[in-house]
Amino acid sequence: MEPPSGVALTVVLVCLTLVTGVLDAVSFLALGHVFIATQTGNLLFLGFGIAGQGGLPVAATVVSLGAFLVGAALGARVESGLAARRRPWFPVALLVEAALLVAAAATGWESGPGGDLATGQRYAVIGLMAAAMGVRNVTAMRVAAPDFTTTVETRVMTALVSGSPLGRDRRLGYGSGAGPRRLSSVGAMLAGGLLGAWLLGLGTRPPLVVLLVAFTVAATALLVPGLAHGRSAEG
């Protein structure tokens, strides 16, 4: 009924963090300087855009922010409802995320390597991707795994340095052995951004990249029941 634990959960969350980096690379580089997962950046972009500075988009940012919140509400309703009925909410949440990403890829299927889409189509793709990340954030918060939000890394980077021999802050994990976990979280996001940018740089069409991510998330969801069963068997 629950997500896996231990190393299995860490591997799942590293995978999800990596594909987040891929998706933000697609949205920022191919859909017009807007994030679909890193909504803190979008809040700043919205402020800059309203002020008329930097040539940053306002409408696309509003679409992303709004769709993200809708996705979060959807994720909360679905996941809490399934949990209340003792249903396996974690893999279902990942499948919902994957379905939204497939819809985004299908909506933008005409897009070439440069992400050339009609304005309405582009906003629809941004909205579907952002909604998927809204669902994801609820999923990550419900899992509540230390150092793995899967979409932002500022706190993790702070904890990584503060709890290391450089910071030596025991309250932030110095001596707890959390360093490798935190490093894997930060590294996965960096690797995802690098991978997404590299694929786009090769001329890969953005919808294909999004579809690859959707299949990865769906495959992860299908593996989860077996991993969780192994956790129950060990218990």
Tab-separated table of N, CA and C in Angstrom, residues 106-218:
chain	number	residue	atom	x	y	z
A	106	ALA	N	1.690	14.476	-26.973
A	106	ALA	CA	0.745	14.356	-28.090
A	106	ALA	C	0.277	15.730	-28.552
A	107	THR	N	0.031	16.630	-27.605
A	107	THR	CA	-0.436	17.971	-27.957
A	107	THR	C	0.614	18.740	-28.754
A	108	GLY	N	1.869	18.538	-28.426
A	108	GLY	CA	2.937	19.249	-29.127
A	108	GLY	C	3.649	18.420	-30.166
A	109	TRP	N	3.008	17.367	-30.649
A	109	TRP	CA	3.685	16.422	-31.533
A	109	TRP	C	4.206	17.059	-32.818
A	110	GLU	N	3.561	18.142	-33.266
A	110	GLU	CA	3.978	18.805	-34.503
A	110	GLU	C	5.254	19.610	-34.319
A	111	SER	N	5.678	19.780	-33.086
A	111	SER	CA	6.833	20.630	-32.808
A	111	SER	C	8.104	20.049	-33.399
A	112	GLY	N	8.896	20.929	-34.015
A	112	GLY	CA	10.201	20.533	-34.509
A	112	GLY	C	11.252	20.683	-33.419
A	113	PRO	N	12.527	20.500	-33.766
A	113	PRO	CA	13.599	20.618	-32.770
A	113	PRO	C	13.618	21.964	-32.064
A	114	GLY	N	13.166	23.016	-32.735
A	114	GLY	CA	13.183	24.345	-32.131
A	114	GLY	C	11.963	24.658	-31.301
A	115	GLY	N	11.034	23.712	-31.170
A	115	GLY	CA	9.848	23.934	-30.360
A	115	GLY	C	8.865	24.898	-30.991
A	116	ASP	N	8.824	24.943	-32.328
A	116	ASP	CA	7.944	25.883	-33.026
A	116	ASP	C	6.502	25.392	-33.006
A	117	LEU	N	5.693	25.996	-32.141
A	117	LEU	CA	4.286	25.637	-32.000
A	117	LEU	C	3.448	26.897	-32.015
A	118	ALA	N	2.184	26.739	-32.420
A	118	ALA	CA	1.246	27.841	-32.278
A	118	ALA	C	1.107	28.183	-30.800
A	119	THR	N	0.770	29.428	-30.535
A	119	THR	CA	0.732	29.905	-29.148
A	119	THR	C	-0.182	29.051	-28.273
A	120	GLY	N	-1.379	28.741	-28.769
A	120	GLY	CA	-2.322	27.941	-27.987
A	120	GLY	C	-1.788	26.558	-27.677
A	121	GLN	N	-1.165	25.943	-28.680
A	121	GLN	CA	-0.582	24.615	-28.460
A	121	GLN	C	0.547	24.672	-27.441
A	122	ARG	N	1.372	25.686	-27.556
A	122	ARG	CA	2.497	25.812	-26.624
A	122	ARG	C	2.003	25.968	-25.192
A	123	TYR	N	0.975	26.785	-25.006
A	123	TYR	CA	0.434	26.954	-23.666
A	123	TYR	C	-0.182	25.651	-23.153
A	124	ALA	N	-0.816	24.900	-24.045
A	124	ALA	CA	-1.406	23.620	-23.629
A	124	ALA	C	-0.326	22.640	-23.193
A	125	VAL	N	0.781	22.598	-23.945
A	125	VAL	CA	1.891	21.713	-23.584
A	125	VAL	C	2.483	22.130	-22.235
A	126	ILE	N	2.710	23.427	-22.068
A	126	ILE	CA	3.236	23.933	-20.798
A	126	ILE	C	2.294	23.570	-19.653
A	127	GLY	N	0.996	23.773	-19.864
A	127	GLY	CA	0.024	23.497	-18.816
A	127	GLY	C	-0.015	22.036	-18.416
A	128	LEU	N	0.009	21.139	-19.392
A	128	LEU	CA	-0.038	19.706	-19.086
A	128	LEU	C	1.227	19.243	-18.362
A	129	MET	N	2.368	19.756	-18.802
A	129	MET	CA	3.617	19.392	-18.130
A	129	MET	C	3.656	19.934	-16.702
A	130	ALA	N	3.204	21.186	-16.528
A	130	ALA	CA	3.199	21.778	-15.194
A	130	ALA	C	2.212	21.055	-14.276
A	131	ALA	N	1.070	20.650	-14.813
A	131	ALA	CA	0.105	19.887	-14.009
A	131	ALA	C	0.715	18.569	-13.548
A	132	ALA	N	1.473	17.930	-14.432
A	132	ALA	CA	2.150	16.682	-14.061
A	132	ALA	C	3.114	16.918	-12.909
A	133	MET	N	3.803	18.053	-12.933
A	133	MET	CA	4.733	18.356	-11.851
A	133	MET	C	4.013	18.764	-10.571
A	134	GLY	N	2.813	19.310	-10.694
A	134	GLY	CA	2.012	19.574	-9.503
A	134	GLY	C	1.640	18.280	-8.806
A	135	VAL	N	1.223	17.295	-9.594
A	135	VAL	CA	0.945	15.971	-9.037
A	135	VAL	C	2.195	15.410	-8.378
A	136	ARG	N	3.336	15.542	-9.064
A	136	ARG	CA	4.597	15.007	-8.542
A	136	ARG	C	4.954	15.613	-7.189
A	137	ASN	N	4.755	16.924	-7.051
A	137	ASN	CA	5.126	17.557	-5.784
A	137	ASN	C	4.299	17.024	-4.628
A	138	VAL	N	3.029	16.772	-4.867
A	138	VAL	CA	2.197	16.156	-3.827
A	138	VAL	C	2.735	14.767	-3.496
A	139	THR	N	3.072	14.010	-4.529
A	139	THR	CA	3.610	12.665	-4.325
A	139	THR	C	4.868	12.699	-3.470
A	140	ALA	N	5.788	13.609	-3.807
A	140	ALA	CA	7.043	13.702	-3.063
A	140	ALA	C	6.800	14.148	-1.627
A	141	MET	N	5.859	15.062	-1.428
A	141	MET	CA	5.575	15.523	-0.065
A	141	MET	C	4.939	14.421	0.766
A	142	ARG	N	4.090	13.604	0.145
A	142	ARG	CA	3.479	12.498	0.879
A	142	ARG	C	4.516	11.441	1.231
A	143	VAL	N	5.466	11.196	0.346
A	143	VAL	CA	6.534	10.234	0.643
A	143	VAL	C	7.410	10.764	1.776
A	144	ALA	N	7.676	12.087	1.748
A	144	ALA	CA	8.441	12.760	2.808
A	144	ALA	C	9.804	12.118	3.044
A	145	ALA	N	10.492	11.767	1.957
A	145	ALA	CA	11.846	11.230	2.079
A	145	ALA	C	12.813	12.383	2.283
A	146	PRO	N	13.676	12.322	3.283
A	146	PRO	CA	14.610	13.412	3.535
A	146	PRO	C	15.462	13.718	2.303
A	147	ASP	N	15.573	14.998	1.975
A	147	ASP	CA	16.456	15.481	0.911
A	147	ASP	C	15.967	15.165	-0.496
A	148	PHE	N	14.734	14.710	-0.646
A	148	PHE	CA	14.229	14.388	-1.979
A	148	PHE	C	12.858	15.011	-2.219
A	149	THR	N	12.871	16.273	-2.642
A	149	THR	CA	11.623	16.875	-3.106
A	149	THR	C	11.369	16.516	-4.560
A	150	THR	N	12.400	16.127	-5.262
A	150	THR	CA	12.447	15.726	-6.681
A	150	THR	C	12.264	16.887	-7.654
A	151	THR	N	12.018	18.122	-7.163
A	151	THR	CA	11.826	19.241	-8.094
A	151	THR	C	12.648	20.474	-7.762
A	152	VAL	N	13.116	20.630	-6.537
A	152	VAL	CA	13.951	21.781	-6.169
A	152	VAL	C	15.121	21.277	-5.319
A	153	GLU	N	16.231	22.012	-5.371
A	153	GLU	CA	17.435	21.523	-4.715
A	153	GLU	C	18.089	22.538	-3.776
A	154	THR	N	17.503	23.709	-3.599
A	154	THR	CA	18.156	24.732	-2.784
A	154	THR	C	18.388	24.269	-1.354
A	155	ARG	N	17.345	23.726	-0.725
A	155	ARG	CA	17.478	23.254	0.654
A	155	ARG	C	18.454	22.087	0.745
A	156	VAL	N	18.420	21.221	-0.257
A	156	VAL	CA	19.308	20.061	-0.228
A	156	VAL	C	20.766	20.503	-0.360
A	157	MET	N	21.023	21.463	-1.249
A	157	MET	CA	22.398	21.962	-1.383
A	157	MET	C	22.873	22.615	-0.086
A	158	THR	N	21.960	23.352	0.560
A	158	THR	CA	22.303	23.975	1.839
A	158	THR	C	22.640	22.913	2.879
A	159	ALA	N	21.795	21.882	2.953
A	159	ALA	CA	22.033	20.806	3.916
A	159	ALA	C	23.305	20.030	3.580
A	160	LEU	N	23.576	19.851	2.283
A	160	LEU	CA	24.762	19.118	1.860
A	160	LEU	C	26.030	19.801	2.362
A	161	VAL	N	26.091	21.103	2.203
A	161	VAL	CA	27.284	21.839	2.627
A	161	VAL	C	27.309	22.028	4.152
A	162	SER	N	26.158	22.373	4.737
A	162	SER	CA	26.110	22.655	6.178
A	162	SER	C	26.374	21.408	7.014
A	163	GLY	N	25.940	20.248	6.499
A	163	GLY	CA	26.142	19.007	7.236
A	163	GLY	C	27.407	18.268	6.851
A	164	SER	N	28.247	18.920	6.061
A	164	SER	CA	29.519	18.319	5.640
A	164	SER	C	30.647	18.771	6.563
A	165	PRO	N	31.866	18.264	6.375
A	165	PRO	CA	32.997	18.746	7.168
A	165	PRO	C	33.258	20.242	7.000
A	166	LEU	N	32.713	20.839	5.927
A	166	LEU	CA	32.868	22.283	5.761
A	166	LEU	C	32.005	23.054	6.753
A	167	GLY	N	30.741	22.607	6.904
A	167	GLY	CA	29.817	23.298	7.795
A	167	GLY	C	29.805	22.761	9.215
A	168	ARG	N	29.969	21.443	9.329
A	168	ARG	CA	30.051	20.768	10.638
A	168	ARG	C	28.845	21.074	11.553
A	169	ASP	N	27.680	21.235	10.958
A	169	ASP	CA	26.478	21.527	11.755
A	169	ASP	C	25.746	20.215	12.031
A	170	ARG	N	25.823	19.731	13.251
A	170	ARG	CA	25.198	18.451	13.596
A	170	ARG	C	23.676	18.509	13.486
A	171	ARG	N	23.119	19.671	13.725
A	171	ARG	CA	21.667	19.801	13.604
A	171	ARG	C	21.218	19.633	12.157
A	172	LEU	N	22.113	19.895	11.218
A	172	LEU	CA	21.810	19.743	9.796
A	172	LEU	C	22.442	18.480	9.208
A	173	GLY	N	22.794	17.545	10.083
A	173	GLY	CA	23.178	16.230	9.601
A	173	GLY	C	24.645	15.899	9.601
A	174	TYR	N	25.480	16.740	10.175
A	174	TYR	CA	26.900	16.409	10.206
A	174	TYR	C	27.117	15.151	11.037
A	175	GLY	N	27.805	14.182	10.462
A	175	GLY	CA	28.057	12.918	11.143
A	175	GLY	C	26.945	11.907	11.008
A	176	SER	N	25.885	12.250	10.279
A	176	SER	CA	24.734	11.337	10.159
A	176	SER	C	24.831	10.408	8.955
A	177	GLY	N	25.784	10.659	8.076
A	177	GLY	CA	25.901	9.842	6.874
A	177	GLY	C	24.926	10.224	5.778
A	178	ALA	N	24.331	11.431	5.882
A	178	ALA	CA	23.342	11.862	4.890
A	178	ALA	C	23.975	12.426	3.624
A	179	GLY	N	25.281	12.662	3.655
A	179	GLY	CA	25.957	13.293	2.527
A	179	GLY	C	25.737	12.604	1.188
A	180	PRO	N	25.941	11.276	1.090
A	180	PRO	CA	25.746	10.608	-0.201
A	180	PRO	C	24.323	10.747	-0.741
A	181	ARG	N	23.328	10.655	0.151
A	181	ARG	CA	21.939	10.816	-0.287
A	181	ARG	C	21.701	12.219	-0.845
A	182	ARG	N	22.198	13.212	-0.145
A	182	ARG	CA	22.023	14.588	-0.586
A	182	ARG	C	22.772	14.847	-1.888
A	183	LEU	N	23.955	14.299	-1.991
A	183	LEU	CA	24.728	14.476	-3.212
A	183	LEU	C	24.044	13.817	-4.401
A	184	SER	N	23.429	12.659	-4.175
A	184	SER	CA	22.726	11.979	-5.267
A	184	SER	C	21.519	12.786	-5.731
A	185	SER	N	20.861	13.471	-4.793
A	185	SER	CA	19.710	14.303	-5.153
A	185	SER	C	20.141	15.481	-6.022
A	186	VAL	N	21.165	16.207	-5.563
A	186	VAL	CA	21.664	17.350	-6.328
A	186	VAL	C	22.236	16.900	-7.664
A	187	GLY	N	22.998	15.814	-7.638
A	187	GLY	CA	23.604	15.315	-8.867
A	187	GLY	C	22.582	14.869	-9.892
A	188	ALA	N	21.473	14.276	-9.417
A	188	ALA	CA	20.435	13.823	-10.339
A	188	ALA	C	19.784	14.992	-11.064
A	189	MET	N	19.535	16.092	-10.340
A	189	MET	CA	18.941	17.264	-10.987
A	189	MET	C	19.891	17.852	-12.031
A	190	LEU	N	21.163	17.966	-11.668
A	190	LEU	CA	22.152	18.479	-12.614
A	190	LEU	C	22.252	17.573	-13.837
A	191	ALA	N	22.292	16.266	-13.599
A	191	ALA	CA	22.397	15.320	-14.703
A	191	ALA	C	21.167	15.384	-15.599
A	192	GLY	N	19.991	15.584	-14.989
A	192	GLY	CA	18.776	15.679	-15.786
A	192	GLY	C	18.774	16.902	-16.676
A	193	GLY	N	19.192	18.052	-16.122
A	193	GLY	CA	19.279	19.252	-16.948
A	193	GLY	C	20.278	19.083	-18.075
A	194	LEU	N	21.409	18.470	-17.761
A	194	LEU	CA	22.432	18.218	-18.773
A	194	LEU	C	21.911	17.279	-19.853
A	195	LEU	N	21.234	16.209	-19.440
A	195	LEU	CA	20.709	15.244	-20.402
A	195	LEU	C	19.658	15.885	-21.307
A	196	GLY	N	18.733	16.642	-20.698
A	196	GLY	CA	17.705	17.287	-21.504
A	196	GLY	C	18.293	18.264	-22.506
A	197	ALA	N	19.252	19.082	-22.058
A	197	ALA	CA	19.883	20.044	-22.967
A	197	ALA	C	20.663	19.330	-24.064
A	198	TRP	N	21.323	18.235	-23.687
A	198	TRP	CA	22.096	17.469	-24.675
A	198	TRP	C	21.187	16.869	-25.745
A	199	LEU	N	20.060	16.304	-25.320
A	199	LEU	CA	19.128	15.712	-26.293
A	199	LEU	C	18.580	16.774	-27.245
A	200	LEU	N	18.231	17.929	-26.691
A	200	LEU	CA	17.739	19.007	-27.549
A	200	LEU	C	18.843	19.499	-28.472
A	201	GLY	N	20.074	19.569	-27.950
A	201	GLY	CA	21.201	20.008	-28.761
A	201	GLY	C	21.493	19.071	-29.921
A	202	LEU	N	21.142	17.792	-29.751
A	202	LEU	CA	21.313	16.824	-30.841
A	202	LEU	C	20.243	16.963	-31.908
A	203	GLY	N	19.244	17.815	-31.646
A	203	GLY	CA	18.155	17.985	-32.596
A	203	GLY	C	16.950	17.104	-32.307
A	204	THR	N	16.916	16.491	-31.128
A	204	THR	CA	15.771	15.660	-30.757
A	204	THR	C	14.536	16.543	-30.580
A	205	ARG	N	13.433	16.137	-31.153
A	205	ARG	CA	12.203	16.921	-31.022
A	205	ARG	C	11.733	16.918	-29.569
A	206	PRO	N	11.345	18.070	-29.027
A	206	PRO	CA	10.904	18.148	-27.632
A	206	PRO	C	9.820	17.143	-27.252
A	207	PRO	N	8.802	16.897	-28.114
A	207	PRO	CA	7.786	15.915	-27.722
A	207	PRO	C	8.357	14.516	-27.493
A	208	LEU	N	9.397	14.172	-28.249
A	208	LEU	CA	10.016	12.859	-28.053
A	208	LEU	C	10.725	12.789	-26.704
A	209	VAL	N	11.347	13.890	-26.303
A	209	VAL	CA	12.014	13.924	-25.005
A	209	VAL	C	10.983	13.782	-23.888
A	210	VAL	N	9.868	14.513	-24.008
A	210	VAL	CA	8.801	14.430	-23.001
A	210	VAL	C	8.217	13.020	-22.964
A	211	LEU	N	8.057	12.411	-24.136
A	211	LEU	CA	7.525	11.049	-24.193
A	211	LEU	C	8.479	10.058	-23.537
A	212	LEU	N	9.761	10.255	-23.733
A	212	LEU	CA	10.760	9.396	-23.087
A	212	LEU	C	10.644	9.501	-21.571
A	213	VAL	N	10.463	10.714	-21.075
A	213	VAL	CA	10.287	10.906	-19.638
A	213	VAL	C	9.016	10.221	-19.156
A	214	ALA	N	7.931	10.362	-19.921
A	214	ALA	CA	6.657	9.737	-19.538
A	214	ALA	C	6.804	8.226	-19.423
A	215	PHE	N	7.481	7.613	-20.375
A	215	PHE	CA	7.689	6.164	-20.329
A	215	PHE	C	8.565	5.775	-19.137
A	216	THR	N	9.549	6.603	-18.817
A	216	THR	CA	10.411	6.325	-17.671
A	216	THR	C	9.611	6.357	-16.370
A	217	VAL	N	8.763	7.377	-16.221
A	217	VAL	CA	7.934	7.491	-15.017
A	217	VAL	C	6.952	6.330	-14.931
A	218	ALA	N	6.344	5.968	-16.073
A	218	ALA	CA	5.398	4.847	-16.083
A	218	ALA	C	6.091	3.539	-15.729
